[in-house]
PDB file of C-alpha atoms in Angstrom:
ATOM      1  CA  LEU A 445     -20.438  -6.141   7.563  1.00 41.00           C
ATOM      2  CA  SER A 446     -21.440  -8.722  10.198  1.00 36.00           C
ATOM      3  CA  ASP A 447     -20.689 -12.265  10.567  1.00 42.00           C
ATOM      4  CA  GLY A 448     -23.333 -13.656  12.150  1.00 45.00           C
ATOM      5  CA  ASN A 449     -21.552 -12.749  15.414  1.00 43.00           C
ATOM      6  CA  ASN A 450     -19.701  -8.968  14.502  1.00 40.00           C
ATOM      7  CA  PHE A 451     -19.699  -6.476  13.045  1.00 38.00           C
ATOM      8  CA  VAL A 452     -17.007  -6.393  10.492  1.00 38.00           C
ATOM      9  CA  SER A 453     -15.910  -3.847   8.443  1.00 37.00           C
ATOM     10  CA  SER A 454     -15.330  -3.872   4.649  1.00 39.00           C
ATOM     11  CA  THR A 455     -12.006  -2.930   5.202  1.00 41.00           C
ATOM     12  CA  SER A 456     -10.528  -6.094   6.531  1.00 39.00           C
ATOM     13  CA  LEU A 457     -12.314  -8.167   4.140  1.00 41.00           C
ATOM     14  CA  ILE A 458      -9.610  -6.597   1.188  1.00 47.00           C
ATOM     15  CA  SER A 459      -6.872  -8.802   1.998  1.00 54.00           C
ATOM     16  CA  GLY A 460      -3.681  -9.636  -0.049  1.00 71.00           C
ATOM     17  CA  GLY A 461      -1.947  -6.858  -1.344  1.00 85.00           C
ATOM     18  CA  GLU A 462      -5.971  -5.735  -2.493  1.00 89.00           C
ATOM     19  CA  ASP A 463      -6.320  -2.432  -0.936  1.00 91.00           C
ATOM     20  CA  GLU A 464      -2.678  -1.365  -2.545  1.00 92.00           C
ATOM     21  CA  ARG A 465      -3.266  -2.633  -5.218  1.00 93.00           C
ATOM     22  CA  ILE A 466      -6.581  -0.340  -5.458  1.00 94.00           C
ATOM     23  CA  ARG A 467      -4.688   2.632  -4.417  1.00 94.00           C
ATOM     24  CA  ILE A 468      -2.418   1.530  -7.492  1.00 94.00           C
ATOM     25  CA  ASP A 469      -4.423   2.033  -9.721  1.00 94.00           C
ATOM     26  CA  SER A 470      -6.359   5.217  -9.058  1.00 94.00           C
ATOM     27  CA  PHE A 471      -3.190   6.794  -9.117  1.00 94.00           C
ATOM     28  CA  ILE A 472      -2.234   5.366 -12.101  1.00 93.00           C
ATOM     29  CA  SER A 473      -5.639   7.184 -13.228  1.00 93.00           C
ATOM     30  CA  TYR A 474      -5.046   9.845 -12.312  1.00 93.00           C
ATOM     31  CA  LEU A 475      -1.365  10.151 -13.991  1.00 93.00           C
ATOM     32  CA  CYS A 476      -2.865   8.720 -16.548  1.00 92.00           C
ATOM     33  CA  ASP A 477      -6.212  11.850 -16.979  1.00 92.00           C
ATOM     34  CA  ASN A 478      -3.423  14.865 -16.414  1.00 91.00           C
ATOM     35  CA  PRO A 479      -0.739  15.449 -18.840  1.00 88.00           C
ATOM     36  CA  SER A 480       2.971  14.630 -17.068  1.00 84.00           C
ATOM     37  CA  GLY A 481       4.155  18.321 -16.903  1.00 86.00           C
ATOM     38  CA  SER A 482       1.835  18.320 -13.642  1.00 87.00           C
ATOM     39  CA  TRP A 483       2.801  16.001 -12.090  1.00 87.00           C
ATOM     40  CA  SER A 484       4.361  17.938  -8.959  1.00 86.00           C
ATOM     41  CA  PRO A 485       7.300  16.060  -6.624  1.00 86.00           C
ATOM     42  CA  GLU A 486       5.138  15.882  -3.868  1.00 90.00           C
ATOM     43  CA  LEU A 487       2.471  14.061  -5.969  1.00 88.00           C
ATOM     44  CA  LEU A 488       5.487  11.064  -6.317  1.00 87.00           C
ATOM     45  CA  ILE A 489       7.380  11.503  -3.423  1.00 89.00           C
ATOM     46  CA  ASP A 490       4.171  10.494  -0.897  1.00 91.00           C
ATOM     47  CA  HIS A 491       3.164   7.668  -3.240  1.00 92.00           C
ATOM     48  CA  THR A 492       6.514   6.401  -3.909  1.00 91.00           C
ATOM     49  CA  ASP A 493       6.210   3.869  -0.455  1.00 91.00           C
ATOM     50  CA  LEU A 494       2.533   2.565  -1.887  1.00 92.00           C
ATOM     51  CA  LEU A 495       4.541   2.148  -5.259  1.00 92.00           C
ATOM     52  CA  LEU A 496       7.149   0.290  -3.810  1.00 90.00           C
ATOM     53  CA  LYS A 497       5.247  -1.918  -1.397  1.00 89.00           C
ATOM     54  CA  GLY A 498       6.054  -5.836  -1.131  1.00 86.00           C
ATOM     55  CA  ASN A 499       8.945  -5.100  -3.458  1.00 86.00           C
ATOM     56  CA  GLY A 500       7.257  -3.209  -5.583  1.00 89.00           C
ATOM     57  CA  MET A 501       5.419  -6.540  -6.504  1.00 91.00           C
ATOM     58  CA  TYR A 502       1.995  -4.469  -6.490  1.00 93.00           C
ATOM     59  CA  TYR A 503       2.953  -1.856  -8.332  1.00 94.00           C
ATOM     60  CA  ARG A 504       3.760  -4.239 -11.417  1.00 93.00           C
ATOM     61  CA  GLN A 505       0.847  -6.972 -10.891  1.00 93.00           C
ATOM     62  CA  THR A 506      -1.683  -3.745 -11.039  1.00 94.00           C
ATOM     63  CA  MET A 507       0.575  -2.542 -14.428  1.00 94.00           C
ATOM     64  CA  ALA A 508       0.409  -5.968 -15.675  1.00 94.00           C
ATOM     65  CA  ASN A 509      -3.656  -5.864 -15.206  1.00 94.00           C
ATOM     66  CA  ARG A 510      -3.735  -1.998 -16.609  1.00 93.00           C
ATOM     67  CA  VAL A 511      -2.187  -2.873 -19.481  1.00 92.00           C
ATOM     68  CA  ALA A 512      -4.028  -6.094 -20.045  1.00 93.00           C
ATOM     69  CA  ARG A 513      -7.744  -4.124 -19.654  1.00 93.00           C
ATOM     70  CA  VAL A 514      -6.549  -1.301 -22.671  1.00 93.00           C
ATOM     71  CA  LYS A 515      -9.101  -0.905 -24.945  1.00 93.00           C
ATOM     72  CA  SER A 516      -8.123   2.505 -27.198  1.00 93.00           C
ATOM     73  CA  ASP A 517      -5.044   3.594 -28.209  1.00 93.00           C
ATOM     74  CA  SER A 518      -4.742   6.434 -26.861  1.00 91.00           C
ATOM     75  CA  GLU A 519      -5.392   4.417 -23.394  1.00 91.00           C
ATOM     76  CA  LYS A 520      -2.432   2.698 -24.909  1.00 92.00           C
ATOM     77  CA  LEU A 521      -0.377   5.244 -25.442  1.00 92.00           C
ATOM     78  CA  CYS A 522      -0.790   6.860 -21.856  1.00 91.00           C
ATOM     79  CA  ILE A 523      -0.773   3.544 -20.141  1.00 92.00           C
ATOM     80  CA  GLU A 524       3.103   2.556 -21.486  1.00 92.00           C
ATOM     81  CA  GLY A 525       4.166   6.376 -20.890  1.00 91.00           C
ATOM     82  CA  VAL A 526       2.755   6.582 -17.745  1.00 93.00           C
ATOM     83  CA  LYS A 527       4.774   2.864 -17.320  1.00 92.00           C
ATOM     84  CA  ALA A 528       7.822   3.705 -18.668  1.00 92.00           C
ATOM     85  CA  PHE A 529       7.971   7.445 -16.219  1.00 91.00           C
ATOM     86  CA  LEU A 530       7.137   5.318 -12.988  1.00 92.00           C
ATOM     87  CA  ASP A 531       9.424   2.328 -14.104  1.00 92.00           C
ATOM     88  CA  GLY A 532      12.090   5.131 -13.899  1.00 90.00           C
ATOM     89  CA  TYR A 533      11.406   6.523 -11.286  1.00 90.00           C
ATOM     90  CA  LEU A 534      11.168   3.650  -9.190  1.00 90.00           C
ATOM     91  CA  MET A 535      14.655   2.495 -10.404  1.00 91.00           C
ATOM     92  CA  GLN A 536      15.678   5.304  -9.089  1.00 91.00           C
ATOM     93  CA  GLU A 537      14.803   5.145  -6.101  1.00 88.00           C
ATOM     94  CA  ARG A 538      15.071   1.675  -5.197  1.00 88.00           C
ATOM     95  CA  ARG A 539      18.815   2.489  -6.534  1.00 91.00           C
ATOM     96  CA  LYS A 540      18.802   5.660  -3.879  1.00 90.00           C
ATOM     97  CA  ALA A 541      17.564   3.219  -1.125  1.00 86.00           C
ATOM     98  CA  SER A 542      20.151   0.841  -2.089  1.00 88.00           C
ATOM     99  CA  ARG A 543      23.113   3.733  -1.536  1.00 92.00           C
ATOM    100  CA  MET A 544      21.732   5.098   2.440  1.00 92.00           C
ATOM    101  CA  LYS A 545      21.445   0.835   3.542  1.00 89.00           C
ATOM    102  CA  VAL A 546      25.630   0.920   1.976  1.00 90.00           C
ATOM    103  CA  LYS A 547      26.188   4.454   3.722  1.00 89.00           C
ATOM    104  CA  GLU A 548      24.296   2.966   6.490  1.00 91.00           C
ATOM    105  CA  VAL A 549      26.590  -0.754   7.366  1.00 90.00           C
ATOM    106  CA  LEU A 550      29.376   1.146   6.234  1.00 88.00           C
ATOM    107  CA  GLN A 551      28.689   3.481   8.537  1.00 89.00           C
ATOM    108  CA  ALA A 552      28.361   1.445  11.537  1.00 90.00           C
ATOM    109  CA  ALA A 553      31.932  -0.811  11.066  1.00 86.00           C
ATOM    110  CA  SER A 554      33.895   1.945  11.210  1.00 80.00           C
TER     111      SER A 554
END
């Protein structure tokens, strides 16, 4: 892409977390397309930072958009199942991070 004088990469046009929302939406699609028993812990760990980015705002916005776009009952069940799983998983990850921060503060104070 060109702005008239300079070459501008297409990724520079994606701002305000849009890149994160696209990646999260793709991840949600992957989870919907595969049975939950096939989701590897490594896959979730690899996406945890992305899902928690922006204090989880991008994930919440993306999931709300997915829920709003549901067209069939089977898609609705899938999205609800993925949402319930990811919401619980992310809550657990936030708690872990909070505990680690408390431990660090206590250790620093010692």
